[in-house]
């Protein structure tokens, strides 16, 4: 089972939303989502076929892949190199037989083809710059329209689709969105010039500019979608609004506004009006949030949040009901495991990559590359207290439940924090730290280092002081230590390194218990023990998650390809469930049969 939020487009560009043509749904409960991983370059657009059985998706390398979206296997039906550049948009015809793909090519800006064989059924011509959007008239006789950075709209007759007319002069900036009405009588175009134009769907001739001097857009318009009645359509804009327009009156009927003035993350980059029984519209913010809109309400009735960048930190609350994730750009989300939905704290988050989390009852502690330690009140799901600056970039964080304190290791020191204040610290002089772990049962603090060594400090039960020198140095690893984890109520210490190997130590004696956990082929990013201390879960840059037995070192269970581009975090939720997060922006929950 995986939780996957909708992916965000590049900033300041249109983002095309489209419902499943068969079921008239665009997005689902996040826990019911699927993930297609066939592309080898960043995906840029995906479109359901009207039949609802297939999806055509494009990527930054100019490849379009058509795949079966029914069932769990997501079988690729075809892979087609369209242009030698980014695919910006894709359109299906109403028979689910033909596809037009457009984008930023060097030799051509798009291509028309049959989806099953890739045979050419026309050509895209008439543009002198990048093509951003394409739409195919859903009724016969078929027509197609494209719009681009040359401020023009080109109309085609077909199939085979051939150039008919080019309309220039109406829009004065990049054309960002096009949509034929469901009855085929009209076409609406939107652009970065704030304008909305209406065109004859059959002839391609301009009809009028649709404008509302009082309620119209005050920023670039990035998306447009028709209602099934062909009498109303919705637009999404960089002015942070989504508006419903009446075709006949050419006036705004309803408007929603998001966020505060000037908020780039709240710019609306796409909208879809699926033919749902509840009549909801769905728009996407520049933050990647999906907002469900009801015409009878002034605010979204539902928001689906998530990450749009690589998830770099993962933590689980002691109750196992909520997990916390942080991503490359500093965004933090809390996820309810029962529903699979995420919430974003209202307070200001980190301003750089979130490195890790540490959990305690009622609190979650996060560190990031903005050189701060933050405290989260898990009861209200928001940051609390002041922002604590660290002396140097933090490399690891752990919570000592016997001391009610937070240990943070930075490039400069090992520091102890309690109630938002630094209690004590010890400078680091002889090594470069990478990670930290603490055993409350033995009072051993372990610091991993880039020199392949682990430095252990025997702490006192009566005070918070950290010795100036380590009590021992563990040197059995052959690569830089990347992550550490103590077994619960034990001195057993699992140490992962940059080569993909895990060494199990008894930190109290320095004895090496095993070096046989060597099935990863990339840097170990995360290790977590189950509560019984009998198994570990590990996540690696090699994309895999592996469960190892601490009772029989030869036994293991592998989840290969768990996260495309690498797994950055893994945690046990209970004895039969683990959660993982990775560079693909996904959080996945796994049912585990321990080896």
Coordinates of C-alpha atoms in Angstrom, one line a residue:
X1 CA 0.0 0.0 0.0
X2 CA 1.4 3.4 -0.8
X3 CA 0.4 7.0 -0.1
X4 CA 1.2 9.2 -3.1
X5 CA 0.2 12.9 -3.3
X6 CA -0.3 14.6 -6.7
X7 CA 2.9 15.8 -8.2
X8 CA 3.6 19.5 -8.6
X9 CA 4.6 21.1 -11.9
X10 CA 7.5 23.4 -12.3
X11 CA 6.9 26.8 -10.8
X12 CA 5.1 29.6 -12.8
X13 CA 3.7 27.2 -15.5
X14 CA 0.4 25.7 -16.2
X15 CA -0.4 22.3 -14.7
X16 CA -3.0 20.2 -16.5
X17 CA -5.5 18.3 -14.5
X18 CA -7.8 15.7 -16.0
X19 CA -10.2 13.2 -14.5
X20 CA -10.4 9.5 -15.2
X21 CA -12.6 9.5 -18.3
X22 CA -14.5 6.3 -17.3
X23 CA -15.1 7.1 -13.6
X24 CA -14.9 10.9 -13.7
X25 CA -12.5 11.0 -10.9
X26 CA -9.1 12.7 -10.8
X27 CA -7.8 11.9 -7.4
X28 CA -8.6 9.3 -4.8
X29 CA -8.1 8.7 -1.1
X30 CA -4.3 8.9 -0.9
X31 CA -4.1 5.4 0.6
X32 CA -5.9 4.1 -2.5
X33 CA -3.4 5.6 -5.0
X34 CA -1.1 3.8 -7.4
X35 CA 2.4 4.6 -8.6
X36 CA 3.7 4.1 -12.1
X37 CA 7.5 4.1 -12.2
X38 CA 8.2 3.3 -15.9
X39 CA 9.7 6.7 -16.8
X40 CA 13.5 7.3 -16.6
X41 CA 13.2 11.1 -16.6
X42 CA 11.1 13.4 -14.5
X43 CA 7.4 13.1 -15.5
X44 CA 5.7 16.3 -16.6
X45 CA 2.1 15.3 -17.6
X46 CA -0.3 12.4 -17.5
X47 CA -3.7 12.1 -19.2
X48 CA -6.4 9.5 -18.8
X49 CA -7.9 8.1 -22.0
X50 CA -11.6 8.9 -22.2
X51 CA -12.3 5.1 -21.9
X52 CA -10.6 5.2 -18.5
X53 CA -8.4 2.1 -19.3
X54 CA -5.2 3.8 -20.2
X55 CA -3.0 6.7 -19.2
X56 CA -0.6 8.5 -21.5
X57 CA 2.3 10.2 -19.6
X58 CA 5.2 12.3 -20.8
X59 CA 8.5 13.2 -19.3
X60 CA 11.4 15.7 -19.5
X61 CA 13.3 13.7 -22.1
X62 CA 10.4 13.8 -24.6
X63 CA 9.2 10.3 -24.2
X64 CA 5.5 9.4 -24.0
X65 CA 4.5 6.1 -22.4
X66 CA 1.0 4.6 -22.6
X67 CA 0.1 2.2 -19.7
X68 CA -2.8 0.2 -18.4
X69 CA -4.2 1.9 -15.3
X70 CA -6.7 -0.9 -14.5
X71 CA -5.3 -3.5 -12.1
X72 CA -2.2 -3.6 -10.0
X73 CA 0.5 -4.4 -12.6
X74 CA 0.3 -1.1 -14.6
X75 CA 1.6 -2.8 -17.8
X76 CA 3.3 -0.5 -20.2
X77 CA 1.6 -0.7 -23.6
X78 CA 3.9 1.5 -25.6
X79 CA 6.9 3.8 -25.3
X80 CA 7.3 6.6 -27.9
X81 CA 10.1 9.2 -28.3
X82 CA 8.1 12.2 -29.4
X83 CA 10.5 15.2 -29.2
X84 CA 14.0 15.8 -27.9
X85 CA 12.8 17.9 -25.0
X86 CA 10.2 18.2 -22.4
X87 CA 6.6 17.0 -23.0
X88 CA 4.3 19.8 -21.8
X89 CA 0.9 18.4 -22.6
X90 CA -1.0 15.4 -24.1
X91 CA -4.5 15.1 -25.5
X92 CA -6.6 12.0 -26.4
X93 CA -9.3 12.0 -28.9
X94 CA -12.8 11.0 -27.8
X95 CA -12.4 7.5 -29.2
X96 CA -9.3 6.8 -27.1
X97 CA -7.4 5.9 -30.3
X98 CA -5.3 9.0 -31.1
X99 CA -2.9 11.1 -29.1
X100 CA -1.3 14.5 -29.7
X101 CA 1.7 15.3 -27.6
X102 CA 3.4 18.8 -27.5
X103 CA 6.3 20.4 -25.7
X104 CA 9.8 21.9 -26.0
X105 CA 11.5 20.2 -28.9
X106 CA 14.4 21.2 -31.1
X107 CA 13.3 19.7 -34.4
X108 CA 9.5 19.8 -33.8
X109 CA 7.2 20.9 -31.0
X110 CA 4.8 18.0 -31.1
X111 CA 3.5 14.9 -32.8
X112 CA 0.2 13.2 -33.6
X113 CA 0.0 9.4 -33.4
X114 CA -2.1 6.4 -32.7
X115 CA -1.5 5.2 -29.2
X116 CA -1.1 1.5 -29.8
X117 CA 1.3 1.5 -32.8
X118 CA 2.8 5.0 -32.7
X119 CA 1.9 5.5 -36.4
X120 CA 1.9 9.2 -37.4
X121 CA -1.6 10.7 -38.0
X122 CA -0.5 14.3 -38.7
X123 CA 2.0 16.9 -37.7
X124 CA 2.2 19.9 -35.3
X125 CA 3.3 23.0 -37.2
X126 CA 2.7 26.7 -37.2
X127 CA 4.5 27.5 -33.9
X128 CA 7.8 29.4 -33.6
X129 CA 8.4 28.6 -29.9
X130 CA 7.6 26.1 -27.1
X131 CA 4.1 24.6 -27.2
X132 CA 2.5 24.5 -23.8
X133 CA -1.0 23.1 -24.3
X134 CA -3.1 21.0 -26.7
X135 CA -6.8 20.1 -26.9
X136 CA -8.8 17.9 -29.2
X137 CA -12.4 18.6 -30.1
X138 CA -14.5 15.7 -28.5
X139 CA -17.1 15.6 -31.3
X140 CA -16.9 15.1 -35.1
X141 CA -15.7 16.6 -37.2
X142 CA -12.5 16.5 -35.2
X143 CA -10.4 19.6 -34.6
X144 CA -7.3 20.2 -32.5
X145 CA -5.8 23.3 -31.1
X146 CA -2.3 24.1 -29.7
X147 CA -1.0 27.2 -27.8
X148 CA 2.5 28.2 -26.9
X149 CA 5.2 30.7 -25.9
X150 CA 4.8 32.5 -29.2
X151 CA 1.5 33.8 -27.9
X152 CA -0.3 32.1 -30.8
X153 CA -3.0 29.5 -31.1
X154 CA -2.9 27.1 -34.0
X155 CA -5.9 25.1 -35.3
X156 CA -5.8 21.8 -37.1
X157 CA -8.3 19.7 -39.1
X158 CA -8.1 15.9 -39.1
X159 CA -7.3 13.2 -38.7
X160 CA -4.8 13.1 -40.1
X161 CA -4.3 16.4 -38.3
X162 CA -3.0 19.2 -40.6
X163 CA -2.4 22.9 -40.1
X164 CA -5.5 25.0 -40.8
X165 CA -5.1 28.5 -39.3
X166 CA -2.9 30.3 -36.8
X167 CA -4.4 33.0 -34.6
X168 CA -2.0 35.7 -33.4
X169 CA -2.7 39.0 -31.8
X170 CA -5.4 38.0 -29.3
X171 CA -3.0 36.9 -26.6
X172 CA 0.0 39.1 -25.7
X173 CA 1.8 36.5 -23.5
X174 CA 2.3 32.8 -23.3
X175 CA -0.7 30.7 -24.0
X176 CA -1.0 28.3 -21.0
X177 CA -4.3 26.4 -21.4
X178 CA -6.9 25.3 -24.0
X179 CA -10.1 23.4 -23.6
X180 CA -12.9 22.5 -26.1
X181 CA -16.4 22.4 -24.7
X182 CA -18.0 19.0 -24.2
X183 CA -20.4 19.7 -27.1
X184 CA -17.5 20.9 -29.3
X185 CA -19.0 24.2 -30.1
X186 CA -16.5 26.4 -28.3
X187 CA -12.9 26.6 -27.3
X188 CA -11.5 28.6 -24.4
X189 CA -7.9 29.8 -24.2
X190 CA -6.1 31.2 -21.2
X191 CA -2.7 32.9 -21.0
X192 CA -0.1 34.6 -18.9
X193 CA -1.5 38.0 -20.1
X194 CA -4.5 37.5 -17.7
X195 CA -6.9 37.1 -20.6
X196 CA -9.6 34.5 -21.4
X197 CA -10.7 34.2 -25.0
X198 CA -13.6 32.3 -26.6
X199 CA -13.3 30.7 -30.0
X200 CA -15.6 28.9 -32.4
X201 CA -14.9 25.2 -31.9
X202 CA -15.5 24.3 -35.5
X203 CA -13.9 27.1 -37.5
X204 CA -11.3 28.3 -35.1
X205 CA -12.4 31.9 -35.5
X206 CA -12.2 34.2 -32.5
X207 CA -15.6 35.0 -30.9
X208 CA -14.8 37.4 -28.0
X209 CA -12.6 38.1 -25.1
X210 CA -14.4 37.0 -21.9
X211 CA -13.7 39.6 -19.2
X212 CA -15.2 40.8 -16.0
X213 CA -13.7 44.1 -15.1
X214 CA -14.5 43.7 -11.4
X215 CA -14.2 40.0 -10.8
X216 CA -11.8 38.9 -13.5
X217 CA -8.3 37.6 -13.0
X218 CA -5.4 39.9 -11.9
X219 CA -2.6 37.5 -12.8
X220 CA -1.6 34.9 -15.4
X221 CA -4.2 32.2 -16.0
X222 CA -2.8 28.7 -16.1
X223 CA -5.7 26.3 -16.4
X224 CA -9.2 25.9 -17.8
X225 CA -11.8 23.2 -17.6
X226 CA -15.4 22.9 -18.7
X227 CA -18.5 21.7 -16.8
X228 CA -20.3 18.8 -18.5
X229 CA -23.2 21.1 -19.3
X230 CA -21.0 23.1 -21.7
X231 CA -22.4 26.3 -20.3
X232 CA -19.8 27.1 -17.6
X233 CA -16.1 26.7 -17.3
X234 CA -13.5 27.2 -14.5
X235 CA -10.1 28.9 -14.7
X236 CA -7.1 28.8 -12.3
X237 CA -4.7 31.7 -11.9
X238 CA -1.5 33.0 -10.4
X239 CA -3.6 35.6 -8.6
X240 CA -4.4 32.7 -6.2
X241 CA -8.0 32.4 -7.4
X242 CA -10.2 29.9 -9.1
X243 CA -13.2 31.3 -10.9
X244 CA -16.3 29.8 -12.5
X245 CA -17.5 31.7 -15.6
X246 CA -21.0 31.8 -17.3
X247 CA -20.6 31.3 -21.0
X248 CA -23.7 33.2 -22.1
X249 CA -23.3 36.1 -19.7
X250 CA -19.5 36.0 -19.9
X251 CA -19.3 36.9 -16.3
X252 CA -17.8 35.4 -13.2
X253 CA -20.3 33.3 -11.2
X254 CA -18.1 32.2 -8.3
X255 CA -14.6 32.8 -7.1
X256 CA -12.3 31.2 -4.5
X257 CA -9.2 32.8 -3.1
X258 CA -6.3 31.0 -1.6
X259 CA -3.6 32.0 0.9
X260 CA -2.2 35.5 1.6
X261 CA -1.3 38.2 -0.9
X262 CA 1.9 37.5 -2.7
X263 CA 2.0 33.8 -1.7
X264 CA 3.7 31.9 -4.5
X265 CA 2.8 28.5 -3.1
X266 CA -0.9 29.4 -3.2
X267 CA -0.9 30.3 -6.9
X268 CA -3.4 28.1 -8.7
X269 CA -1.8 26.2 -11.6
X270 CA -4.5 23.9 -12.8
X271 CA -8.2 23.1 -12.4
X272 CA -10.5 20.3 -13.5
X273 CA -14.3 20.0 -13.3
X274 CA -15.0 16.3 -13.5
X275 CA -18.6 15.1 -13.9
X276 CA -18.9 14.0 -10.3
X277 CA -22.2 13.3 -8.6
X278 CA -21.3 15.9 -6.0
X279 CA -20.3 18.5 -8.6
X280 CA -16.9 19.3 -7.0
X281 CA -14.1 21.0 -8.8
X282 CA -10.5 20.2 -8.1
X283 CA -7.7 22.6 -8.4
X284 CA -4.0 22.3 -7.7
X285 CA -1.9 24.9 -5.8
X286 CA 1.7 25.6 -6.7
X287 CA 2.5 23.9 -3.4
X288 CA 1.1 20.7 -4.9
X289 CA -2.0 20.6 -2.7
X290 CA -5.2 19.4 -4.3
X291 CA -8.2 21.5 -3.3
X292 CA -11.8 20.2 -3.6
X293 CA -14.2 23.0 -4.3
X294 CA -18.0 23.1 -3.8
X295 CA -19.9 26.0 -5.4
X296 CA -21.9 26.3 -2.2
X297 CA -18.8 26.8 0.0
X298 CA -16.3 29.7 0.0
X299 CA -13.4 27.5 1.2
X300 CA -12.2 24.1 0.0
X301 CA -14.3 21.2 1.4
X302 CA -11.1 19.0 1.4
X303 CA -7.4 19.5 0.8
X304 CA -5.1 16.6 -0.2
X305 CA -1.6 17.6 0.9
X306 CA 1.8 15.8 0.5
X307 CA 5.3 16.3 -0.7
X308 CA 6.5 17.5 -4.1
X309 CA 10.2 16.9 -3.4
X310 CA 12.3 14.0 -2.1
X311 CA 11.3 13.0 1.4
X312 CA 14.5 13.2 3.5
X313 CA 13.2 12.6 7.0
X314 CA 10.8 10.2 8.7
X315 CA 9.5 9.8 12.2
X316 CA 6.7 7.8 13.9
X317 CA 4.9 8.8 17.0
X318 CA 5.0 6.4 19.9
X319 CA 1.3 5.6 19.4
X320 CA 2.0 4.4 15.9
X321 CA -1.0 6.2 14.6
X322 CA 0.7 9.2 13.1
X323 CA 3.9 9.6 11.2
X324 CA 5.9 12.8 10.3
X325 CA 7.8 13.4 7.2
X326 CA 10.1 16.2 6.0
X327 CA 11.3 16.9 2.5
X328 CA 14.1 18.4 0.5
X329 CA 12.7 22.0 0.5
X330 CA 11.9 22.0 4.2
X331 CA 8.2 21.1 4.1
X332 CA 6.9 19.0 7.0
X333 CA 3.7 16.8 6.9
X334 CA 1.9 14.7 9.5
X335 CA 0.2 11.6 8.1
X336 CA -2.7 9.8 9.7
X337 CA -2.0 6.1 9.0
X338 CA -5.6 5.0 9.2
X339 CA -6.8 7.4 6.4
X340 CA -3.6 8.0 4.6
X341 CA -4.2 11.8 4.6
X342 CA -1.6 14.4 5.4
X343 CA -1.7 17.8 7.2
X344 CA 0.8 20.6 6.9
X345 CA 1.6 22.6 10.1
X346 CA 0.3 26.1 10.0
X347 CA 3.4 27.7 11.5
X348 CA 6.5 28.4 9.5
X349 CA 8.4 25.2 8.8
X350 CA 12.1 24.6 8.1
X351 CA 13.7 26.6 5.3
X352 CA 16.0 23.9 4.0
X353 CA 16.2 20.1 3.8
X354 CA 14.8 18.3 6.8
X355 CA 17.4 15.8 8.0
X356 CA 15.7 13.7 10.6
X357 CA 13.1 13.3 13.4
X358 CA 13.1 12.1 17.0
X359 CA 10.0 11.1 18.8
X360 CA 8.8 11.4 22.4
X361 CA 5.3 11.3 24.0
X362 CA 3.5 14.4 22.8
X363 CA 6.5 15.8 21.0
X364 CA 8.4 15.3 17.7
X365 CA 11.8 16.9 17.2
X366 CA 13.1 17.8 13.8
X367 CA 16.5 19.0 12.5
X368 CA 17.3 20.5 9.1
X369 CA 20.0 22.0 7.0
X370 CA 18.8 25.4 8.0
X371 CA 20.8 24.7 11.2
X372 CA 17.8 24.6 13.5
X373 CA 16.1 22.2 15.9
X374 CA 12.3 22.5 16.0
X375 CA 9.8 21.1 18.4
X376 CA 6.4 19.9 17.2
X377 CA 3.4 19.5 19.5
X378 CA 1.9 16.3 18.1
X379 CA -1.5 16.9 19.9
X380 CA -2.1 20.0 17.8
X381 CA 0.1 18.9 14.9
X382 CA 2.0 22.2 14.8
X383 CA 5.4 23.6 15.7
X384 CA 5.7 25.0 19.2
X385 CA 8.3 27.0 21.1
X386 CA 11.1 29.0 19.7
X387 CA 13.3 28.1 16.8
X388 CA 16.6 26.8 18.2
X389 CA 19.7 27.5 16.3
X390 CA 22.4 24.8 16.3
X391 CA 26.2 25.4 16.4
X392 CA 27.0 24.0 13.0
X393 CA 24.9 21.9 10.6
X394 CA 23.0 19.2 12.4
X395 CA 23.8 15.6 11.3
X396 CA 21.6 13.6 13.6
X397 CA 19.0 13.8 16.4
X398 CA 17.8 11.3 19.0
X399 CA 15.6 11.5 22.1
X400 CA 16.8 10.1 25.5
X401 CA 13.6 9.1 27.3
X402 CA 15.4 8.4 30.6
X403 CA 16.8 12.0 30.6
X404 CA 13.8 13.7 28.9
X405 CA 16.3 15.4 26.7
X406 CA 17.2 15.7 23.0
X407 CA 20.7 14.9 21.7
X408 CA 21.8 16.7 18.5
X409 CA 25.1 16.1 16.8
X410 CA 26.4 18.8 14.5
X411 CA 29.6 19.3 12.6
X412 CA 30.9 21.2 15.6
X413 CA 29.5 19.6 18.7
X414 CA 27.3 17.1 20.6
X415 CA 24.6 19.1 22.3
X416 CA 21.9 18.3 24.9
X417 CA 18.6 20.2 24.8
X418 CA 15.7 20.2 27.3
X419 CA 12.5 22.3 27.2
X420 CA 13.9 24.4 24.3
X421 CA 17.2 25.2 26.0
X422 CA 20.7 23.9 25.5
X423 CA 21.7 22.2 28.7
X424 CA 25.3 21.2 27.8
X425 CA 27.5 20.4 24.9
X426 CA 30.9 18.9 24.0
X427 CA 33.0 20.0 21.0
X428 CA 34.0 17.5 18.3
X429 CA 37.6 17.8 17.3
X430 CA 39.0 14.6 15.8
X431 CA 36.3 13.4 13.4
X432 CA 33.4 14.5 11.2
X433 CA 30.1 13.1 12.5
X434 CA 27.3 11.7 10.3
X435 CA 24.7 10.2 12.7
X436 CA 23.7 9.6 16.3
X437 CA 22.0 7.0 18.4
X438 CA 21.3 6.6 22.2
X439 CA 20.6 3.5 24.4
X440 CA 18.6 4.5 27.5
X441 CA 19.1 1.1 29.0
X442 CA 22.9 1.3 28.9
X443 CA 23.3 5.1 28.8
X444 CA 25.6 4.7 25.7
X445 CA 25.7 7.5 23.2
X446 CA 27.0 6.5 19.7
X447 CA 28.2 8.9 17.0
X448 CA 28.9 7.7 13.5
X449 CA 31.7 9.3 11.5
X450 CA 33.0 9.7 8.0
X451 CA 36.2 7.9 8.9
X452 CA 34.4 4.6 9.0
X453 CA 34.4 4.6 12.9
X454 CA 31.8 4.8 15.6
X455 CA 32.5 6.8 18.7
X456 CA 30.7 5.7 21.9
X457 CA 30.3 7.8 25.0
X458 CA 29.3 6.3 28.4
X459 CA 27.0 8.8 30.0
X460 CA 26.2 9.2 33.6
X461 CA 22.7 8.4 34.9
X462 CA 22.8 11.3 37.3
X463 CA 23.7 14.3 35.1
X464 CA 23.7 15.5 31.5
X465 CA 27.4 15.9 30.9
X466 CA 29.0 14.4 27.8
X467 CA 32.6 13.2 28.3
X468 CA 35.2 15.1 26.3
X469 CA 36.6 11.8 24.9
X470 CA 34.8 8.7 23.8
X471 CA 34.9 5.6 25.9
X472 CA 35.5 3.4 22.9
X473 CA 35.9 3.5 19.1
X474 CA 34.3 0.8 16.9
X475 CA 36.2 0.3 13.7
X476 CA 34.8 -2.8 11.9
X477 CA 33.0 -0.9 9.1
X478 CA 34.8 -0.4 5.8
X479 CA 33.0 2.7 4.7
X480 CA 31.7 6.0 6.1
X481 CA 29.0 5.4 8.7
X482 CA 25.7 6.7 7.4
X483 CA 23.1 5.7 10.1
X484 CA 23.0 4.2 13.5
X485 CA 20.2 2.5 15.6
X486 CA 20.1 0.9 19.0
X487 CA 17.9 -2.1 19.7
X488 CA 15.2 -1.3 22.4
X489 CA 16.5 -1.9 26.0
X490 CA 19.7 -3.3 24.6
X491 CA 23.3 -2.5 23.8
X492 CA 23.0 -4.0 20.3
X493 CA 23.9 -1.3 17.8
X494 CA 23.2 -1.6 14.0
X495 CA 25.5 0.6 11.9
X496 CA 24.9 1.2 8.3
X497 CA 27.5 2.6 6.0
X498 CA 27.9 4.3 2.6
X499 CA 28.7 1.0 0.8
X500 CA 25.4 -0.7 1.7
X501 CA 26.7 -2.9 4.5
X502 CA 25.3 -3.1 8.1
X503 CA 27.5 -4.2 11.0
X504 CA 25.8 -5.4 14.3
X505 CA 27.8 -4.5 17.4
X506 CA 27.4 -5.0 21.1
X507 CA 28.2 -1.4 22.0
X508 CA 28.9 -2.3 25.7
X509 CA 31.7 -4.6 24.8
X510 CA 32.6 -3.6 21.3
X511 CA 32.0 -7.2 20.1
X512 CA 31.0 -7.6 16.4
X513 CA 27.9 -9.8 16.3
X514 CA 27.6 -10.0 12.6
X515 CA 28.9 -8.5 9.3
X516 CA 26.7 -10.6 7.1
X517 CA 24.0 -8.0 6.5
X518 CA 25.4 -6.9 3.2
X519 CA 22.5 -7.2 0.7
X520 CA 22.1 -3.5 -0.1
X521 CA 24.2 -2.1 -2.9
X522 CA 23.9 1.6 -2.0
X523 CA 24.3 3.9 1.0
X524 CA 22.2 2.8 4.0
X525 CA 19.9 5.8 4.8
X526 CA 17.9 4.5 7.7
X527 CA 17.7 1.6 10.2
X528 CA 14.9 0.9 12.6
X529 CA 14.4 -1.9 15.2
X530 CA 11.1 -3.5 16.1
X531 CA 10.0 -3.2 19.7
X532 CA 11.0 -6.8 20.5
X533 CA 14.6 -6.1 19.3
X534 CA 14.4 -9.2 17.0
X535 CA 14.5 -7.6 13.6
X536 CA 15.7 -4.5 11.9
X537 CA 14.4 -2.7 8.8
X538 CA 16.8 -0.9 6.5
X539 CA 16.3 1.5 3.7
X540 CA 18.9 2.4 1.1
X541 CA 19.8 4.5 -1.9
X542 CA 19.6 1.3 -3.9
X543 CA 15.7 1.7 -3.7
X544 CA 15.3 -1.4 -1.6
X545 CA 13.9 -2.0 1.9
X546 CA 15.2 -5.1 3.7
X547 CA 14.2 -6.8 6.9
X548 CA 17.0 -8.7 8.7
X549 CA 16.6 -11.1 11.6
X550 CA 18.8 -10.4 14.7
X551 CA 18.2 -13.9 15.9
X552 CA 19.2 -15.7 12.7
X553 CA 21.5 -13.4 10.8
X554 CA 21.1 -15.3 7.5
X555 CA 17.4 -14.7 7.3
X556 CA 16.0 -11.6 5.5
X557 CA 13.1 -10.4 3.5
X558 CA 13.5 -7.9 0.6
X559 CA 11.2 -5.3 -0.9
X560 CA 13.0 -4.5 -4.1
X561 CA 12.4 -1.2 -5.8
X562 CA 10.4 0.1 -2.8
X563 CA 11.2 3.7 -3.7
X564 CA 12.4 5.0 -7.1
X565 CA 15.6 6.9 -6.7
X566 CA 16.2 5.6 -3.2
X567 CA 14.6 5.0 0.2
X568 CA 15.5 7.7 2.7
X569 CA 13.6 6.6 5.8
X570 CA 12.1 3.4 7.4
X571 CA 10.4 2.9 10.7
X572 CA 8.5 0.2 12.5
X573 CA 4.9 1.0 13.3
X574 CA 4.1 -2.2 15.1
X575 CA 5.4 -5.8 15.0
X576 CA 3.8 -6.5 11.6
X577 CA 3.9 -3.1 9.9
X578 CA 6.7 -0.8 8.7
X579 CA 6.5 2.6 7.0
X580 CA 9.1 3.9 4.5
X581 CA 9.7 7.2 2.6
X582 CA 11.9 8.1 -0.3
X583 CA 13.2 10.3 -3.0
X584 CA 10.0 9.6 -5.0
X585 CA 8.0 11.7 -2.6
X586 CA 6.0 8.7 -1.4
X587 CA 5.2 7.3 2.0
X588 CA 4.5 3.6 1.9
X589 CA 3.1 1.3 4.5
X590 CA 4.2 -2.4 4.4
X591 CA 2.7 -5.5 6.0
X592 CA 5.7 -7.5 7.2
X593 CA 6.1 -11.2 7.5
X594 CA 9.3 -11.3 9.6
X595 CA 12.0 -13.7 8.4

